[in-house]
Amino acid sequence: MNPGQQIWTIARLELGRVFFSRRSFWVYLLAIFPSVIFIGHAVDASFKARRWGSDRKVSAEALNRVQSGMTDEQVLQLAGKPVTDTTRKRRPRRDDDPAAEKQPDVRRYMMYFDGKRRVDLRFEDGLLVSRNMRDLLNFEEDRKVYAGMFQFFYLRLGIFFGCLGIFINLFRGEMLDRSLHFWFLAPVKREVLLLGKYLAGLIAAALIFGTGALLSFLAMVLPQDGAEVQTFWQTIGPEQAFWYVAAAMLGCVGYGSIFLAAGLLLRNPIIPAIVMLVWESINGFLPDVMQKLSVLHYLQSLCPAPPPLPNDMPAIMKMLLAPAAPSSVPLAVLGLLALTVLVLFAAMQAVRRLEINYGTE
């Protein structure tokens, strides 16, 4: 049997343990968490649309005619009964409070719904002073939310800690279970064993997080307006979905190799996890050459949309969260693969010298 067949055989034998290990069960929760958020958002929007539009939905044309300065009675005649109508009267004035003279005696709040938009109206002493209109589902806004979720949660936390849980246990877990010596007694080179275990972990992690990224993307897109969704799929939709899934899978390639090597070199997985997390977090501060040694740098270069950052965010936080100057897509893929090969080569050197001593584990 040639080395390639041996690697695949070991990977097949390991896949079941990787997929169903109790130590990595929480990885599935990390992968599906974004999907749950977007599904919950869609269900909430659908519930509100049915409840608000059941008997009090008004036309968009009528709401567009509502202007500041109109009286509450004029708005009621134009748009009809609102979904909610709340009136608040001011408490009795105090003679020693000059600010009270500027406060209105009566505030009234109305909310209308036209099937897609929620319109909040605020009246002071019977006159409309504020009108706030927002879509129940805003496709552009939800895409920005997804971009932020993918880069801030999925890449920095979900895939990072998911790969930590999967790949650290490929060797360290068997040391704790006192079963690694059975693999070392098999008639295969240790380098072949390492690559077989890495392939098993990579298949599992890539399937879990690639599927999770696609499910959350679909959960974000499908509840939107049908015309917008159709246009999206006919233009940039397939490309964006592909690169989000590709970035998730390539994240497993890079982080997987690092944590596999860490499981061979160090007994305590907390130490490499903290060091790696800090290194990835300060990526924006590093010189260009040092950024090339960061997995996150390459993954952010593959993301089809930048994460949204508030304008009033402190500069130090923007430097920590904003992506560094991205590499081109070909360079990002090649750079990540080159980094992975370098780490796996170091892991091969480590596994050759690995000595089993269960008493110290």
mmCIF file of C-alpha atoms in Angstrom:
data_model
loop_
_atom_site.group_PDB
_atom_site.id
_atom_site.type_symbol
_atom_site.label_atom_id
_atom_site.label_comp_id
_atom_site.label_asym_id
_atom_site.label_seq_id
_atom_site.Cartn_x
_atom_site.Cartn_y
_atom_site.Cartn_z
ATOM 1 C CA MET A 1 0.000 0.000 0.000
ATOM 2 C CA ASN A 2 1.507 3.327 -1.054
ATOM 3 C CA PRO A 3 1.667 6.328 1.345
ATOM 4 C CA GLY A 4 -1.321 8.017 -0.271
ATOM 5 C CA GLN A 5 -3.530 4.985 0.344
ATOM 6 C CA GLN A 6 -2.227 4.711 3.892
ATOM 7 C CA ILE A 7 -3.076 8.359 4.579
ATOM 8 C CA TRP A 8 -6.616 7.879 3.252
ATOM 9 C CA THR A 9 -7.088 4.645 5.240
ATOM 10 C CA ILE A 10 -6.029 6.338 8.470
ATOM 11 C CA ALA A 11 -8.290 9.300 7.680
ATOM 12 C CA ARG A 12 -11.298 6.997 7.155
ATOM 13 C CA LEU A 13 -10.617 5.222 10.435
ATOM 14 C CA GLU A 14 -10.339 8.548 12.275
ATOM 15 C CA LEU A 15 -13.350 10.277 10.741
ATOM 16 C CA GLY A 16 -15.934 8.549 12.912
ATOM 17 C CA ARG A 17 -14.053 9.411 16.094
ATOM 18 C CA VAL A 18 -13.591 13.027 15.013
ATOM 19 C CA PHE A 19 -17.233 13.544 14.024
ATOM 20 C CA PHE A 20 -18.736 11.917 17.106
ATOM 21 C CA SER A 21 -16.174 12.625 19.805
ATOM 22 C CA ARG A 22 -17.674 13.987 23.011
ATOM 23 C CA ARG A 23 -14.727 16.342 23.309
ATOM 24 C CA SER A 24 -15.676 18.117 20.062
ATOM 25 C CA PHE A 25 -19.477 18.030 20.296
ATOM 26 C CA TRP A 26 -19.596 21.730 21.174
ATOM 27 C CA VAL A 27 -17.971 22.482 17.810
ATOM 28 C CA TYR A 28 -21.337 21.864 16.143
ATOM 29 C CA LEU A 29 -22.898 24.529 18.350
ATOM 30 C CA LEU A 30 -20.277 27.059 17.232
ATOM 31 C CA ALA A 31 -20.948 26.214 13.580
ATOM 32 C CA ILE A 32 -24.750 26.533 13.682
ATOM 33 C CA PHE A 33 -24.983 29.486 16.090
ATOM 34 C CA PRO A 34 -25.059 32.172 13.319
ATOM 35 C CA SER A 35 -27.782 30.218 11.495
ATOM 36 C CA VAL A 36 -29.901 30.206 14.628
ATOM 37 C CA ILE A 37 -29.523 33.995 14.928
ATOM 38 C CA PHE A 38 -30.621 34.682 11.347
ATOM 39 C CA ILE A 39 -33.436 32.127 11.475
ATOM 40 C CA GLY A 40 -34.657 33.737 14.688
ATOM 41 C CA HIS A 41 -34.515 37.161 13.014
ATOM 42 C CA ALA A 42 -36.549 35.874 10.055
ATOM 43 C CA VAL A 43 -39.128 34.191 12.297
ATOM 44 C CA ASP A 44 -39.469 37.339 14.394
ATOM 45 C CA ALA A 45 -39.969 39.493 11.273
ATOM 46 C CA SER A 46 -42.542 37.051 9.878
ATOM 47 C CA PHE A 47 -44.429 36.971 13.187
ATOM 48 C CA LYS A 48 -44.511 40.772 13.402
ATOM 49 C CA ALA A 49 -45.626 41.099 9.776
ATOM 50 C CA ARG A 50 -48.566 38.752 10.356
ATOM 51 C CA ARG A 51 -49.526 40.357 13.655
ATOM 52 C CA TRP A 52 -49.231 43.963 12.539
ATOM 53 C CA GLY A 53 -50.677 43.403 9.079
ATOM 54 C CA SER A 54 -53.615 41.236 10.071
ATOM 55 C CA ASP A 55 -56.144 44.072 10.307
ATOM 56 C CA ARG A 56 -54.240 47.384 10.534
ATOM 57 C CA LYS A 57 -51.958 47.397 7.509
ATOM 58 C CA VAL A 58 -52.029 50.704 5.637
ATOM 59 C CA SER A 59 -50.838 51.594 2.163
ATOM 60 C CA ALA A 60 -47.284 52.792 1.618
ATOM 61 C CA GLU A 61 -48.707 55.746 -0.334
ATOM 62 C CA ALA A 62 -50.686 56.943 2.681
ATOM 63 C CA LEU A 63 -47.661 56.747 4.965
ATOM 64 C CA ASN A 64 -45.498 58.625 2.460
ATOM 65 C CA ARG A 65 -47.988 61.499 2.615
ATOM 66 C CA VAL A 66 -47.520 61.861 6.369
ATOM 67 C CA GLN A 67 -45.366 64.942 6.957
ATOM 68 C CA SER A 68 -43.921 66.729 9.977
ATOM 69 C CA GLY A 69 -46.196 69.422 11.356
ATOM 70 C CA MET A 70 -49.418 67.496 10.750
ATOM 71 C CA THR A 71 -51.770 67.053 13.676
ATOM 72 C CA ASP A 72 -52.519 63.656 15.135
ATOM 73 C CA GLU A 73 -56.122 63.926 13.928
ATOM 74 C CA GLN A 74 -54.963 64.610 10.368
ATOM 75 C CA VAL A 75 -52.716 61.558 10.468
ATOM 76 C CA LEU A 76 -55.574 59.401 11.774
ATOM 77 C CA GLN A 77 -57.836 60.593 8.948
ATOM 78 C CA LEU A 78 -55.122 59.919 6.375
ATOM 79 C CA ALA A 79 -53.730 56.585 7.587
ATOM 80 C CA GLY A 80 -56.459 55.227 9.839
ATOM 81 C CA LYS A 81 -56.053 53.431 13.145
ATOM 82 C CA PRO A 82 -52.399 52.661 14.009
ATOM 83 C CA VAL A 83 -50.993 49.355 15.207
ATOM 84 C CA THR A 84 -50.082 50.936 18.536
ATOM 85 C CA ASP A 85 -51.186 54.245 20.018
ATOM 86 C CA THR A 86 -49.727 55.505 23.319
ATOM 87 C CA THR A 87 -50.292 58.851 25.018
ATOM 88 C CA ARG A 88 -48.167 60.200 27.840
ATOM 89 C CA LYS A 89 -49.035 63.312 29.803
ATOM 90 C CA ARG A 90 -46.445 65.363 31.615
ATOM 91 C CA ARG A 91 -46.467 65.498 35.363
ATOM 92 C CA PRO A 92 -47.594 68.768 36.974
ATOM 93 C CA ARG A 93 -45.057 71.525 36.490
ATOM 94 C CA ARG A 94 -42.811 72.735 39.273
ATOM 95 C CA ASP A 95 -42.491 76.475 39.630
ATOM 96 C CA ASP A 96 -38.756 76.214 40.407
ATOM 97 C CA ASP A 97 -37.960 74.158 37.275
ATOM 98 C CA PRO A 98 -37.369 76.525 34.300
ATOM 99 C CA ALA A 99 -36.725 73.571 31.948
ATOM 100 C CA ALA A 100 -40.307 72.438 32.431
ATOM 101 C CA GLU A 101 -41.562 75.403 30.408
ATOM 102 C CA LYS A 102 -39.959 73.929 27.284
ATOM 103 C CA GLN A 103 -41.416 70.459 27.703
ATOM 104 C CA PRO A 104 -44.649 69.514 25.912
ATOM 105 C CA ASP A 105 -47.735 68.758 27.955
ATOM 106 C CA VAL A 106 -48.730 65.688 25.929
ATOM 107 C CA ARG A 107 -46.633 63.225 23.939
ATOM 108 C CA ARG A 108 -48.325 60.735 21.653
ATOM 109 C CA TYR A 109 -46.670 57.779 19.914
ATOM 110 C CA MET A 110 -48.199 55.927 16.953
ATOM 111 C CA MET A 111 -46.840 53.008 14.970
ATOM 112 C CA TYR A 112 -48.022 52.008 11.483
ATOM 113 C CA PHE A 113 -47.110 49.090 9.228
ATOM 114 C CA ASP A 114 -47.492 48.902 5.436
ATOM 115 C CA GLY A 115 -46.486 45.265 4.975
ATOM 116 C CA LYS A 116 -42.744 45.936 4.711
ATOM 117 C CA ARG A 117 -41.946 49.067 6.690
ATOM 118 C CA ARG A 118 -42.558 50.032 10.267
ATOM 119 C CA VAL A 119 -43.259 53.757 10.744
ATOM 120 C CA ASP A 120 -42.959 55.305 14.215
ATOM 121 C CA LEU A 121 -44.549 58.731 14.730
ATOM 122 C CA ARG A 122 -44.034 61.035 17.696
ATOM 123 C CA PHE A 123 -46.392 63.905 18.449
ATOM 124 C CA GLU A 124 -45.897 66.713 20.922
ATOM 125 C CA ASP A 125 -48.971 68.693 21.929
ATOM 126 C CA GLY A 126 -50.830 67.284 18.942
ATOM 127 C CA LEU A 127 -48.190 68.062 16.257
ATOM 128 C CA LEU A 128 -46.006 65.517 14.478
ATOM 129 C CA VAL A 129 -42.359 66.218 15.304
ATOM 130 C CA SER A 130 -40.653 62.928 14.410
ATOM 131 C CA ARG A 131 -41.177 60.211 11.800
ATOM 132 C CA ASN A 132 -38.923 57.159 11.764
ATOM 133 C CA MET A 133 -39.337 54.643 8.926
ATOM 134 C CA ARG A 134 -37.430 51.370 8.779
ATOM 135 C CA ASP A 135 -37.829 48.124 6.882
ATOM 136 C CA LEU A 136 -38.836 45.038 8.804
ATOM 137 C CA LEU A 137 -36.242 43.147 6.742
ATOM 138 C CA ASN A 138 -33.474 45.234 5.210
ATOM 139 C CA PHE A 139 -31.439 43.137 2.773
ATOM 140 C CA GLU A 140 -28.525 45.571 2.548
ATOM 141 C CA GLU A 141 -28.360 45.932 6.320
ATOM 142 C CA ASP A 142 -28.580 42.174 6.893
ATOM 143 C CA ARG A 143 -25.733 41.568 4.457
ATOM 144 C CA LYS A 144 -23.575 43.978 6.438
ATOM 145 C CA VAL A 145 -24.555 42.176 9.640
ATOM 146 C CA TYR A 146 -23.578 38.855 8.049
ATOM 147 C CA ALA A 147 -20.205 40.258 6.949
ATOM 148 C CA GLY A 148 -19.530 41.444 10.496
ATOM 149 C CA MET A 149 -20.706 38.182 12.026
ATOM 150 C CA PHE A 150 -18.552 36.146 9.658
ATOM 151 C CA GLN A 151 -15.349 38.059 10.339
ATOM 152 C CA PHE A 152 -15.793 38.871 14.032
ATOM 153 C CA PHE A 153 -17.438 35.653 15.232
ATOM 154 C CA TYR A 154 -16.946 32.928 12.642
ATOM 155 C CA LEU A 155 -13.303 33.536 11.705
ATOM 156 C CA ARG A 156 -11.965 34.968 14.957
ATOM 157 C CA LEU A 157 -13.881 32.745 17.397
ATOM 158 C CA GLY A 158 -16.010 29.967 15.870
ATOM 159 C CA ILE A 159 -13.529 28.396 13.455
ATOM 160 C CA PHE A 160 -10.579 29.293 15.688
ATOM 161 C CA PHE A 161 -11.875 27.469 18.777
ATOM 162 C CA GLY A 162 -13.595 24.778 16.707
ATOM 163 C CA CYS A 163 -10.288 23.810 15.108
ATOM 164 C CA LEU A 164 -8.658 23.998 18.522
ATOM 165 C CA GLY A 165 -11.137 21.431 19.843
ATOM 166 C CA ILE A 166 -10.838 19.112 16.834
ATOM 167 C CA PHE A 167 -7.123 19.157 15.972
ATOM 168 C CA ILE A 168 -5.629 19.379 19.471
ATOM 169 C CA ASN A 169 -7.372 16.110 20.311
ATOM 170 C CA LEU A 170 -6.057 14.210 17.289
ATOM 171 C CA PHE A 171 -2.861 13.374 19.203
ATOM 172 C CA ARG A 172 -3.327 14.922 22.649
ATOM 173 C CA GLY A 173 -6.730 13.245 23.058
ATOM 174 C CA GLU A 174 -5.273 9.830 22.336
ATOM 175 C CA MET A 175 -2.511 10.528 24.835
ATOM 176 C CA LEU A 176 -5.179 11.204 27.464
ATOM 177 C CA ASP A 177 -7.061 8.046 26.421
ATOM 178 C CA ARG A 178 -3.794 6.050 26.520
ATOM 179 C CA SER A 179 -4.374 4.690 23.020
ATOM 180 C CA LEU A 180 -1.767 6.471 20.895
ATOM 181 C CA HIS A 181 0.727 3.605 21.174
ATOM 182 C CA PHE A 182 -1.573 1.387 19.079
ATOM 183 C CA TRP A 183 -1.086 3.775 16.151
ATOM 184 C CA PHE A 184 2.679 3.841 16.676
ATOM 185 C CA LEU A 185 2.760 0.040 16.546
ATOM 186 C CA ALA A 186 1.118 0.058 13.096
ATOM 187 C CA PRO A 187 3.479 -0.514 10.122
ATOM 188 C CA VAL A 188 3.259 3.085 8.865
ATOM 189 C CA LYS A 189 5.607 6.006 9.134
ATOM 190 C CA ARG A 190 4.748 8.572 11.759
ATOM 191 C CA GLU A 191 4.624 11.284 9.103
ATOM 192 C CA VAL A 192 1.973 9.275 7.247
ATOM 193 C CA LEU A 193 0.032 8.862 10.505
ATOM 194 C CA LEU A 194 0.167 12.612 11.102
ATOM 195 C CA LEU A 195 -1.077 13.437 7.603
ATOM 196 C CA GLY A 196 -3.867 10.864 7.899
ATOM 197 C CA LYS A 197 -5.047 12.338 11.178
ATOM 198 C CA TYR A 198 -4.769 15.869 9.777
ATOM 199 C CA LEU A 199 -6.844 14.878 6.737
ATOM 200 C CA ALA A 200 -9.548 13.393 8.987
ATOM 201 C CA GLY A 201 -9.691 16.518 11.115
ATOM 202 C CA LEU A 202 -9.691 18.745 8.026
ATOM 203 C CA ILE A 203 -12.567 16.872 6.374
ATOM 204 C CA ALA A 204 -14.633 17.058 9.554
ATOM 205 C CA ALA A 205 -13.878 20.719 10.308
ATOM 206 C CA ALA A 206 -14.350 21.856 6.697
ATOM 207 C CA LEU A 207 -17.689 20.071 6.401
ATOM 208 C CA ILE A 208 -18.935 21.378 9.742
ATOM 209 C CA PHE A 209 -17.929 25.015 9.300
ATOM 210 C CA GLY A 210 -18.383 25.164 5.532
ATOM 211 C CA THR A 211 -21.929 23.891 5.953
ATOM 212 C CA GLY A 212 -22.480 26.255 8.870
ATOM 213 C CA ALA A 213 -21.327 29.257 6.799
ATOM 214 C CA LEU A 214 -23.614 28.273 3.903
ATOM 215 C CA LEU A 215 -26.619 27.639 6.154
ATOM 216 C CA SER A 216 -26.259 31.005 7.889
ATOM 217 C CA PHE A 217 -25.853 32.728 4.501
ATOM 218 C CA LEU A 218 -29.042 31.101 3.201
ATOM 219 C CA ALA A 219 -30.849 31.896 6.456
ATOM 220 C CA MET A 220 -29.923 35.544 5.906
ATOM 221 C CA VAL A 221 -30.890 35.678 2.209
ATOM 222 C CA LEU A 222 -34.014 33.557 1.773
ATOM 223 C CA PRO A 223 -36.457 35.489 4.040
ATOM 224 C CA GLN A 224 -35.818 38.729 2.121
ATOM 225 C CA ASP A 225 -38.045 40.237 -0.549
ATOM 226 C CA GLY A 226 -38.402 37.844 -3.492
ATOM 227 C CA ALA A 227 -37.431 40.376 -6.163
ATOM 228 C CA GLU A 228 -34.307 41.417 -4.253
ATOM 229 C CA VAL A 229 -33.292 37.802 -3.692
ATOM 230 C CA GLN A 230 -33.747 36.930 -7.363
ATOM 231 C CA THR A 231 -31.613 39.888 -8.458
ATOM 232 C CA PHE A 232 -29.005 38.986 -5.852
ATOM 233 C CA TRP A 233 -28.700 35.373 -7.052
ATOM 234 C CA GLN A 234 -28.475 36.528 -10.664
ATOM 235 C CA THR A 235 -25.603 38.937 -9.910
ATOM 236 C CA ILE A 236 -23.203 38.658 -6.962
ATOM 237 C CA GLY A 237 -25.007 36.104 -4.781
ATOM 238 C CA PRO A 238 -23.332 32.851 -5.924
ATOM 239 C CA GLU A 239 -19.873 34.444 -5.840
ATOM 240 C CA GLN A 240 -20.345 35.799 -2.314
ATOM 241 C CA ALA A 241 -21.698 32.464 -1.055
ATOM 242 C CA PHE A 242 -18.736 30.627 -2.592
ATOM 243 C CA TRP A 243 -16.099 32.860 -1.013
ATOM 244 C CA TYR A 244 -17.702 32.804 2.426
ATOM 245 C CA VAL A 245 -17.733 28.995 2.352
ATOM 246 C CA ALA A 246 -14.210 28.896 0.873
ATOM 247 C CA ALA A 247 -12.904 31.229 3.582
ATOM 248 C CA ALA A 248 -14.460 29.026 6.268
ATOM 249 C CA MET A 249 -12.909 25.869 4.825
ATOM 250 C CA LEU A 250 -9.506 27.451 4.277
ATOM 251 C CA GLY A 251 -9.655 28.687 7.861
ATOM 252 C CA CYS A 252 -9.869 25.052 8.898
ATOM 253 C CA VAL A 253 -6.836 24.297 6.697
ATOM 254 C CA GLY A 254 -4.685 26.944 8.376
ATOM 255 C CA TYR A 255 -5.858 26.803 11.986
ATOM 256 C CA GLY A 256 -6.032 23.010 11.823
ATOM 257 C CA SER A 257 -2.359 22.641 10.977
ATOM 258 C CA ILE A 258 -1.331 25.057 13.749
ATOM 259 C CA PHE A 259 -3.345 23.337 16.466
ATOM 260 C CA LEU A 260 -2.291 19.881 15.286
ATOM 261 C CA ALA A 261 1.342 20.950 15.689
ATOM 262 C CA ALA A 262 0.541 22.547 19.054
ATOM 263 C CA GLY A 263 -0.959 19.266 20.271
ATOM 264 C CA LEU A 264 2.327 17.547 19.514
ATOM 265 C CA LEU A 265 4.631 20.192 20.971
ATOM 266 C CA LEU A 266 2.723 21.311 24.077
ATOM 267 C CA ARG A 267 0.755 19.499 26.752
ATOM 268 C CA ASN A 268 -1.503 22.391 27.710
ATOM 269 C CA PRO A 269 -3.712 23.567 24.786
ATOM 270 C CA ILE A 270 -4.614 26.792 26.607
ATOM 271 C CA ILE A 271 -1.144 28.257 26.061
ATOM 272 C CA PRO A 272 -1.065 27.987 22.235
ATOM 273 C CA ALA A 273 -4.693 29.091 22.048
ATOM 274 C CA ILE A 274 -4.009 32.307 23.990
ATOM 275 C CA VAL A 275 -0.800 33.052 22.088
ATOM 276 C CA MET A 276 -2.475 32.455 18.730
ATOM 277 C CA LEU A 277 -5.555 34.482 19.671
ATOM 278 C CA VAL A 278 -3.409 37.465 20.709
ATOM 279 C CA TRP A 279 -1.301 37.163 17.552
ATOM 280 C CA GLU A 280 -4.372 37.154 15.325
ATOM 281 C CA SER A 281 -5.939 40.040 17.254
ATOM 282 C CA ILE A 282 -2.963 42.381 16.748
ATOM 283 C CA ASN A 283 -2.681 41.581 13.052
ATOM 284 C CA GLY A 284 -3.560 45.152 12.066
ATOM 285 C CA PHE A 285 -0.615 46.532 14.073
ATOM 286 C CA LEU A 286 2.017 44.253 12.564
ATOM 287 C CA PRO A 287 4.401 45.158 9.712
ATOM 288 C CA ASP A 288 3.426 43.831 6.288
ATOM 289 C CA VAL A 289 5.930 40.984 6.470
ATOM 290 C CA MET A 290 4.641 39.820 9.876
ATOM 291 C CA GLN A 291 1.021 39.961 8.699
ATOM 292 C CA LYS A 292 1.837 37.218 6.207
ATOM 293 C CA LEU A 293 2.344 34.853 9.170
ATOM 294 C CA SER A 294 -1.258 35.318 10.291
ATOM 295 C CA VAL A 295 -4.025 32.983 9.145
ATOM 296 C CA LEU A 296 -6.609 35.701 9.731
ATOM 297 C CA HIS A 297 -4.878 38.041 7.264
ATOM 298 C CA TYR A 298 -5.395 35.594 4.395
ATOM 299 C CA LEU A 299 -8.951 34.722 5.393
ATOM 300 C CA GLN A 300 -10.015 38.366 5.559
ATOM 301 C CA SER A 301 -8.525 38.887 2.104
ATOM 302 C CA LEU A 302 -10.927 36.238 0.785
ATOM 303 C CA CYS A 303 -14.071 37.692 2.352
ATOM 304 C CA PRO A 304 -16.289 39.340 -0.298
ATOM 305 C CA ALA A 305 -17.417 42.234 1.943
ATOM 306 C CA PRO A 306 -15.692 44.196 4.735
ATOM 307 C CA PRO A 307 -17.236 44.181 8.216
ATOM 308 C CA PRO A 308 -19.234 47.275 9.237
ATOM 309 C CA LEU A 309 -17.517 49.501 11.804
ATOM 310 C CA PRO A 310 -19.332 52.382 13.575
ATOM 311 C CA ASN A 311 -17.947 55.830 12.826
ATOM 312 C CA ASP A 312 -17.774 56.685 16.516
ATOM 313 C CA MET A 313 -15.722 53.596 17.396
ATOM 314 C CA PRO A 314 -12.410 54.429 19.150
ATOM 315 C CA ALA A 315 -9.394 54.391 16.835
ATOM 316 C CA ILE A 316 -7.672 51.647 18.827
ATOM 317 C CA MET A 317 -10.695 49.359 18.384
ATOM 318 C CA LYS A 318 -10.858 50.080 14.662
ATOM 319 C CA MET A 319 -7.212 49.078 14.313
ATOM 320 C CA LEU A 320 -7.887 45.827 16.152
ATOM 321 C CA LEU A 321 -11.054 44.922 14.255
ATOM 322 C CA ALA A 322 -10.521 46.408 10.806
ATOM 323 C CA PRO A 323 -8.812 44.081 8.307
ATOM 324 C CA ALA A 324 -5.229 44.902 7.384
ATOM 325 C CA ALA A 325 -4.471 45.790 3.767
ATOM 326 C CA PRO A 326 -5.733 42.661 1.976
ATOM 327 C CA SER A 327 -3.719 40.476 -0.356
ATOM 328 C CA SER A 328 -5.053 39.514 -3.766
ATOM 329 C CA VAL A 329 -7.176 36.363 -3.824
ATOM 330 C CA PRO A 330 -4.506 34.166 -5.541
ATOM 331 C CA LEU A 331 -1.827 35.381 -3.131
ATOM 332 C CA ALA A 332 -4.138 34.854 -0.152
ATOM 333 C CA VAL A 333 -4.844 31.240 -1.135
ATOM 334 C CA LEU A 334 -1.202 30.470 -1.967
ATOM 335 C CA GLY A 335 0.049 32.243 1.152
ATOM 336 C CA LEU A 336 -2.303 30.287 3.410
ATOM 337 C CA LEU A 337 -1.357 26.980 1.786
ATOM 338 C CA ALA A 338 2.352 27.813 2.075
ATOM 339 C CA LEU A 339 1.937 28.656 5.763
ATOM 340 C CA THR A 340 0.058 25.382 6.280
ATOM 341 C CA VAL A 341 2.794 23.345 4.567
ATOM 342 C CA LEU A 342 5.439 25.034 6.711
ATOM 343 C CA VAL A 343 3.555 24.239 9.931
ATOM 344 C CA LEU A 344 2.883 20.634 8.887
ATOM 345 C CA PHE A 345 6.581 20.181 8.104
ATOM 346 C CA ALA A 346 7.412 21.342 11.640
ATOM 347 C CA ALA A 347 4.767 18.956 12.998
ATOM 348 C CA MET A 348 6.380 16.067 11.103
ATOM 349 C CA GLN A 349 9.700 16.815 12.757
ATOM 350 C CA ALA A 350 7.955 16.837 16.138
ATOM 351 C CA VAL A 351 6.077 13.554 15.640
ATOM 352 C CA ARG A 352 9.309 11.769 14.731
ATOM 353 C CA ARG A 353 10.754 12.646 18.141
ATOM 354 C CA LEU A 354 7.528 12.109 20.094
ATOM 355 C CA GLU A 355 7.924 9.695 23.013
ATOM 356 C CA ILE A 356 4.897 8.251 24.743
ATOM 357 C CA ASN A 357 4.843 8.591 28.508
ATOM 358 C CA TYR A 358 1.284 8.266 29.752
ATOM 359 C CA GLY A 359 2.379 8.781 33.330
ATOM 360 C CA THR A 360 3.078 12.483 32.690
ATOM 361 C CA GLU A 361 -0.248 13.221 31.000
#
